[in-house]
Every structure is written in structure tokens, then in C-alpha cells.
Amino acid sequence: MHVLILGGTTEAGQLAAELTARPGLRVTTSLAGRVARPRLPAGEVRIGGFGGVEAMTDWLSGQRVDAVVDATHPFAAAISANAVRAARAAGVPLTVLRRPGWQAVPGDRWHSVATLAEAAALLPSLGRRVFLTTGRLGLAAFADLGQLHFLVRSVEPPGPPLPADAEVLLDRGPYTVDGETALLRAHAIDVLVTKDSGGRATAAKLAAARGLGLPVVVVRRPPAPRDVTVAEDVAGVLHVLSPTGPGPGAADRCP
């Protein structure tokens, strides 16, 4: 059995490790190639995009893939949509691994928005010193806010356009609450901006903001693809792929 994992997340690496340890499985993880030095998972690895739905369909058929697991970032909507179309065209079952989003708790001062543009429009009313943790893509939405200071954190150096008053911090999680609290204090941050990526690796910033009483602008994640099997964790995917499990396509489906 050949399993293709569309990776790039912590869960994708965990799934690859679990599957490669099982006899009779060939596991290939596909990485987008946006990070110069990615953490390579167990098993076979391919790096770079497929070149569209038709090319992905041909790859699935040519490599005799038996199951696809979309374990990409919750905001990677384009690759997820392509995966649905390619898997259907190739007749290969698809499971989407989507970790749950974050949930506000007492003490949080969250402002939920649908897009980065909405986040940018809200910022001037919340503070002047912004900790921007939405990744290196999409920063153009904040480029016109010249009156604000931005601390931009990303794994890779972001490209232009950037806000005029921006300081770039290159770093990779996981982070700690103490470390995030110290960072927010050291830079006198007034407001945090984040995407609702979920997971533990970067959740410490939310606890740090809560402890300091800071507002947080949270960009809501796009919905999972429709009419596909969705699992919230690695165990759920393993259950779907297991011969004794319900089989691909029979688990919970996104309405």
C-alpha cells in the first residue's frame, strides 16, 4: 500500500513516523518547498509543487498511490482543493487531517476576523506596537499601516512589501509561555495578530497575551474541503487507514 502525505505540519511528520514503522507500507511525504531547511519526515520525501490538478492526478496514478492524506496547514486552501480534485480524478481515497482550532478561554480578549485585510483594518483601534505572527506570506495587507510598528516573526525571511516600520524576527516553534511573555514585554507589544492554525507548537503566545491582558486579532481558518473524510489527529487517520477500521471515506465527513 502506497500512502501519500501532503505535509508541512507537525502532525504530518508524526503520521509519517507511525506509518513507516508498519510493514507493507510505502510512505511518501510531499512538501511544498517554501522552507529552505525543512524538517524531513520519515519515509520518502518529494519537495516542490505538483504543477496543478492534472499533474497531481498523473502522479497519483503513475506512483500507484492507494491513499492520500492531506495534512497541510489549515490555511493551505489551494493545495487542499487541488488534492480533492486530483484524488477524485485518480480514484484514490482522501483523508484530511485538520487539528482543531484554538478556543478562547476566560481572560482572552480575542477579535475574530475573516481575512488579513480585516485584521489590518482593525489594528489602529487596538494599539500601535503589533506582534504579527501570520507567516511571511500575505504581509502586503499590512504594508500601508505606516503609523504602526510591527514585530514580524516567521521561519523564512519575508519578501516585500512590508510595513514601513517593521522588525523581522526569524524563529521557529515550539515556544514557551515564559519565552513569549518575555518577548512581548521586551518589545512593548500592544496587540497580537495570528491565524487560527491550532496546535500546541505556537499556542504559547495566546497564553502570554492573556496573562498580559493584550488584545489578540485571530484570523479564522477556511473551512475544510466539503464531502471528504476529516480526522482531527494522527490516531483518527490511522483508524481510517487501518484494515480493521471503517475504511477511507467512511469516517466523519465535513458537511
CSV table of C-alpha atoms in Angstrom, one decimal:
chain,number,residue,atom,x,y,z
A,1,MET,CA,0.0,0.0,0.0
A,2,HIS,CA,1.4,3.4,-1.0
A,3,VAL,CA,0.3,6.4,1.1
A,4,LEU,CA,0.9,10.0,0.0
A,5,ILE,CA,1.0,12.6,2.8
A,6,LEU,CA,0.7,16.2,1.8
A,7,GLY,CA,2.8,17.5,4.7
A,8,GLY,CA,4.4,20.5,6.3
A,9,THR,CA,2.8,20.3,9.7
A,10,THR,CA,3.8,18.6,13.0
A,11,GLU,CA,1.0,16.1,12.6
A,12,ALA,CA,2.2,15.2,9.1
A,13,GLY,CA,5.6,14.2,10.5
A,14,GLN,CA,4.1,12.2,13.3
A,15,LEU,CA,1.9,10.4,10.8
A,16,ALA,CA,4.8,9.6,8.5
A,17,ALA,CA,6.7,8.1,11.5
A,18,GLU,CA,3.8,6.0,12.5
A,19,LEU,CA,3.1,4.6,9.0
A,20,THR,CA,6.8,3.9,8.1
A,21,ALA,CA,7.1,1.8,11.2
A,22,ARG,CA,4.4,-0.5,9.9
A,23,PRO,CA,5.3,-3.3,7.5
A,24,GLY,CA,3.9,-3.4,4.0
A,25,LEU,CA,3.5,0.4,3.6
A,26,ARG,CA,5.3,2.7,1.3
A,27,VAL,CA,5.0,6.3,2.6
A,28,THR,CA,5.8,9.4,0.6
A,29,THR,CA,5.5,12.9,2.1
A,30,SER,CA,5.2,15.9,-0.3
A,31,LEU,CA,6.5,19.2,1.0
A,32,ALA,CA,5.7,22.5,-0.8
A,33,GLY,CA,9.4,23.6,-0.7
A,34,ARG,CA,8.7,27.1,0.8
A,35,VAL,CA,11.1,26.5,3.7
A,36,ALA,CA,14.8,26.3,2.8
A,37,ARG,CA,15.7,23.7,5.5
A,38,PRO,CA,12.5,21.8,6.3
A,39,ARG,CA,12.4,19.1,8.9
A,40,LEU,CA,12.3,16.0,6.8
A,41,PRO,CA,9.9,13.3,7.9
A,42,ALA,CA,10.4,9.5,7.9
A,43,GLY,CA,9.9,7.7,4.6
A,44,GLU,CA,10.3,9.0,1.1
A,45,VAL,CA,10.1,12.8,0.6
A,46,ARG,CA,9.3,14.8,-2.5
A,47,ILE,CA,9.8,18.6,-2.5
A,48,GLY,CA,8.0,21.1,-4.7
A,49,GLY,CA,4.5,21.6,-6.0
A,50,PHE,CA,2.8,19.2,-8.4
A,51,GLY,CA,2.0,21.8,-11.0
A,52,GLY,CA,-1.8,21.7,-10.8
A,53,VAL,CA,-4.6,19.2,-10.5
A,54,GLU,CA,-3.8,17.3,-13.8
A,55,ALA,CA,-0.2,16.8,-12.9
A,56,MET,CA,-1.1,15.7,-9.4
A,57,THR,CA,-3.6,13.2,-10.8
A,58,ASP,CA,-0.9,11.8,-13.1
A,59,TRP,CA,1.5,11.5,-10.2
A,60,LEU,CA,-1.0,9.6,-8.1
A,61,SER,CA,-1.7,7.2,-10.9
A,62,GLY,CA,1.9,6.8,-12.0
A,63,GLN,CA,3.1,6.2,-8.5
A,64,ARG,CA,0.2,3.8,-7.8
A,65,VAL,CA,-0.9,5.7,-4.7
A,66,ASP,CA,-3.6,3.9,-2.7
A,67,ALA,CA,-4.5,6.6,-0.2
A,68,VAL,CA,-3.9,10.4,0.2
A,69,VAL,CA,-3.7,12.2,3.5
A,70,ASP,CA,-3.9,16.0,3.3
A,71,ALA,CA,-2.0,17.1,6.4
A,72,THR,CA,-1.1,20.5,5.2
A,73,HIS,CA,-1.5,23.8,7.2
A,74,PRO,CA,-5.2,24.6,7.9
A,75,PHE,CA,-4.7,27.8,5.7
A,76,ALA,CA,-3.3,25.9,2.7
A,77,ALA,CA,-6.7,26.1,0.9
A,78,ALA,CA,-5.4,26.0,-2.6
A,79,ILE,CA,-3.4,22.7,-2.3
A,80,SER,CA,-6.3,21.2,-0.3
A,81,ALA,CA,-8.7,22.0,-3.1
A,82,ASN,CA,-6.3,20.6,-5.7
A,83,ALA,CA,-5.9,17.4,-3.6
A,84,VAL,CA,-9.6,16.8,-3.6
A,85,ARG,CA,-10.0,17.1,-7.3
A,86,ALA,CA,-6.9,15.1,-8.1
A,87,ALA,CA,-7.8,12.3,-5.7
A,88,ARG,CA,-11.3,12.0,-7.2
A,89,ALA,CA,-9.9,12.0,-10.7
A,90,ALA,CA,-7.4,9.3,-9.9
A,91,GLY,CA,-9.9,7.3,-7.9
A,92,VAL,CA,-7.9,7.4,-4.7
A,93,PRO,CA,-9.5,7.9,-1.3
A,94,LEU,CA,-8.6,11.1,0.5
A,95,THR,CA,-8.5,11.8,4.2
A,96,VAL,CA,-8.0,15.4,5.6
A,97,LEU,CA,-6.1,15.7,8.8
A,98,ARG,CA,-7.1,19.0,10.5
A,99,ARG,CA,-6.1,19.7,14.0
A,100,PRO,CA,-8.8,21.6,16.0
A,101,GLY,CA,-8.7,25.3,16.0
A,102,TRP,CA,-7.9,27.3,19.2
A,103,GLN,CA,-10.7,28.1,21.6
A,104,ALA,CA,-10.9,31.3,23.7
A,105,VAL,CA,-10.9,30.9,27.4
A,106,PRO,CA,-11.8,33.3,30.2
A,107,GLY,CA,-9.4,36.2,30.2
A,108,ASP,CA,-8.8,36.2,26.4
A,109,ARG,CA,-9.5,39.5,24.5
A,110,TRP,CA,-9.9,38.0,21.0
A,111,HIS,CA,-11.2,39.8,17.9
A,112,SER,CA,-12.2,37.3,15.2
A,113,VAL,CA,-11.8,38.4,11.6
A,114,ALA,CA,-12.2,36.5,8.3
A,115,THR,CA,-9.1,37.9,6.4
A,116,LEU,CA,-5.7,39.5,6.9
A,117,ALA,CA,-7.2,42.7,5.3
A,118,GLU,CA,-9.9,42.8,8.1
A,119,ALA,CA,-7.1,42.3,10.7
A,120,ALA,CA,-5.2,45.2,9.2
A,121,ALA,CA,-8.3,47.5,9.3
A,122,LEU,CA,-8.9,46.7,13.0
A,123,LEU,CA,-5.3,47.2,14.2
A,124,PRO,CA,-5.2,51.1,14.5
A,125,SER,CA,-8.0,50.9,17.1
A,126,LEU,CA,-6.2,48.3,19.3
A,127,GLY,CA,-2.6,49.5,19.6
A,128,ARG,CA,0.5,50.9,17.9
A,129,ARG,CA,3.0,48.1,18.5
A,130,VAL,CA,2.0,44.9,16.8
A,131,PHE,CA,3.3,41.4,17.1
A,132,LEU,CA,2.5,39.9,13.7
A,133,THR,CA,2.7,36.0,13.6
A,134,THR,CA,0.7,35.2,10.4
A,135,GLY,CA,3.7,33.9,8.5
A,136,ARG,CA,5.8,35.5,5.7
A,137,LEU,CA,3.0,35.4,3.1
A,138,GLY,CA,0.3,38.0,3.0
A,139,LEU,CA,2.2,40.7,4.7
A,140,ALA,CA,1.1,43.1,2.0
A,141,ALA,CA,-2.2,43.5,3.8
A,142,PHE,CA,-0.3,45.5,6.5
A,143,ALA,CA,2.0,47.4,4.2
A,144,ASP,CA,0.0,50.7,4.3
A,145,LEU,CA,-0.1,50.9,8.1
A,146,GLY,CA,2.9,53.2,8.4
A,147,GLN,CA,1.8,54.6,11.7
A,148,LEU,CA,2.2,51.3,13.4
A,149,HIS,CA,5.3,49.4,14.5
A,150,PHE,CA,5.4,45.7,13.6
A,151,LEU,CA,7.4,42.8,15.0
A,152,VAL,CA,7.1,40.2,12.3
A,153,ARG,CA,8.0,36.6,13.2
A,154,SER,CA,8.5,34.0,10.5
A,155,VAL,CA,10.6,30.9,9.8
A,156,GLU,CA,11.9,32.3,6.5
A,157,PRO,CA,12.7,36.0,5.6
A,158,PRO,CA,9.6,37.7,4.3
A,159,GLY,CA,9.7,39.4,1.0
A,160,PRO,CA,8.3,42.9,0.1
A,161,PRO,CA,6.0,44.7,0.5
A,162,LEU,CA,6.4,45.0,4.3
A,163,PRO,CA,5.1,47.7,6.6
A,164,ALA,CA,7.5,50.7,6.7
A,165,ASP,CA,8.2,50.3,10.4
A,166,ALA,CA,8.8,46.5,10.6
A,167,GLU,CA,11.3,44.5,12.6
A,168,VAL,CA,11.7,40.9,11.4
A,169,LEU,CA,12.4,38.1,13.9
A,170,LEU,CA,13.4,34.7,12.3
A,171,ASP,CA,12.4,31.9,14.6
A,172,ARG,CA,10.7,28.5,14.6
A,173,GLY,CA,8.5,27.0,17.4
A,174,PRO,CA,7.7,25.3,19.6
A,175,TYR,CA,7.6,28.3,22.0
A,176,THR,CA,7.1,28.6,25.8
A,177,VAL,CA,4.7,30.9,27.7
A,178,ASP,CA,7.6,32.4,29.6
A,179,GLY,CA,9.6,33.0,26.4
A,180,GLU,CA,6.6,34.6,24.7
A,181,THR,CA,5.8,36.7,27.7
A,182,ALA,CA,9.3,38.0,27.8
A,183,LEU,CA,9.3,38.7,24.1
A,184,LEU,CA,6.0,40.7,24.3
A,185,ARG,CA,7.4,42.7,27.2
A,186,ALA,CA,10.8,43.4,25.7
A,187,HIS,CA,9.1,44.8,22.5
A,188,ALA,CA,6.3,46.6,24.4
A,189,ILE,CA,3.7,44.9,22.3
A,190,ASP,CA,0.2,46.3,22.4
A,191,VAL,CA,-1.6,43.7,20.2
A,192,LEU,CA,-1.0,40.3,18.8
A,193,VAL,CA,-2.2,39.1,15.3
A,194,THR,CA,-2.3,35.4,14.5
A,195,LYS,CA,-4.0,32.9,12.2
A,196,ASP,CA,-6.1,30.2,13.9
A,197,SER,CA,-3.7,27.4,13.0
A,198,GLY,CA,-4.4,25.4,16.2
A,199,GLY,CA,-1.9,23.1,17.8
A,200,ARG,CA,0.5,23.4,20.7
A,201,ALA,CA,3.7,24.5,19.0
A,202,THR,CA,2.6,28.1,18.7
A,203,ALA,CA,-0.2,28.4,21.3
A,204,ALA,CA,2.1,29.8,24.0
A,205,LYS,CA,1.7,33.3,22.5
A,206,LEU,CA,-2.0,33.2,23.3
A,207,ALA,CA,-1.4,32.4,26.9
A,208,ALA,CA,1.2,35.1,27.1
A,209,ALA,CA,-1.1,37.7,25.7
A,210,ARG,CA,-3.8,36.6,28.1
A,211,GLY,CA,-1.5,37.0,31.0
A,212,LEU,CA,-0.6,40.5,29.9
A,213,GLY,CA,-4.1,41.5,29.1
A,214,LEU,CA,-3.4,42.1,25.4
A,215,PRO,CA,-5.9,42.0,22.6
A,216,VAL,CA,-5.5,39.3,20.0
A,217,VAL,CA,-6.7,39.5,16.4
A,218,VAL,CA,-7.5,36.0,15.3
A,219,VAL,CA,-7.9,35.3,11.6
A,220,ARG,CA,-10.4,32.5,11.2
A,221,ARG,CA,-9.3,29.4,9.2
A,222,PRO,CA,-11.0,28.5,5.9
A,223,PRO,CA,-13.4,25.5,6.1
A,224,ALA,CA,-12.1,22.0,5.3
A,225,PRO,CA,-13.0,20.7,1.9
A,226,ARG,CA,-16.5,19.5,1.5
A,227,ASP,CA,-17.6,15.9,1.3
A,228,VAL,CA,-14.3,14.4,2.4
A,229,THR,CA,-13.2,12.3,5.4
A,230,VAL,CA,-11.9,14.5,8.1
A,231,ALA,CA,-9.8,13.4,11.1
A,232,GLU,CA,-8.7,15.7,13.9
A,233,ASP,CA,-5.5,13.9,14.8
A,234,VAL,CA,-3.0,11.2,13.8
A,235,ALA,CA,-4.9,8.5,15.6
A,236,GLY,CA,-8.0,9.3,13.6
A,237,VAL,CA,-6.1,9.0,10.3
A,238,LEU,CA,-4.6,5.7,11.4
A,239,HIS,CA,-8.1,4.4,12.2
A,240,VAL,CA,-9.3,5.4,8.7
A,241,LEU,CA,-6.3,3.7,7.0
A,242,SER,CA,-6.4,0.6,9.2
A,243,PRO,CA,-7.7,-2.6,7.6
A,244,THR,CA,-9.9,-3.1,10.7
A,245,GLY,CA,-11.1,0.5,10.7
A,246,PRO,CA,-14.0,2.0,8.8
A,247,GLY,CA,-12.0,2.4,5.6
A,248,PRO,CA,-11.3,5.6,3.7
A,249,GLY,CA,-14.5,7.6,3.1
A,250,ALA,CA,-16.5,6.0,6.0
A,251,ALA,CA,-15.3,8.3,8.9
A,252,ASP,CA,-16.8,11.6,9.8
A,253,ARG,CA,-17.3,13.8,6.8
A,254,CYS,CA,-17.2,17.6,6.5
A,255,PRO,CA,-20.8,18.7,5.6
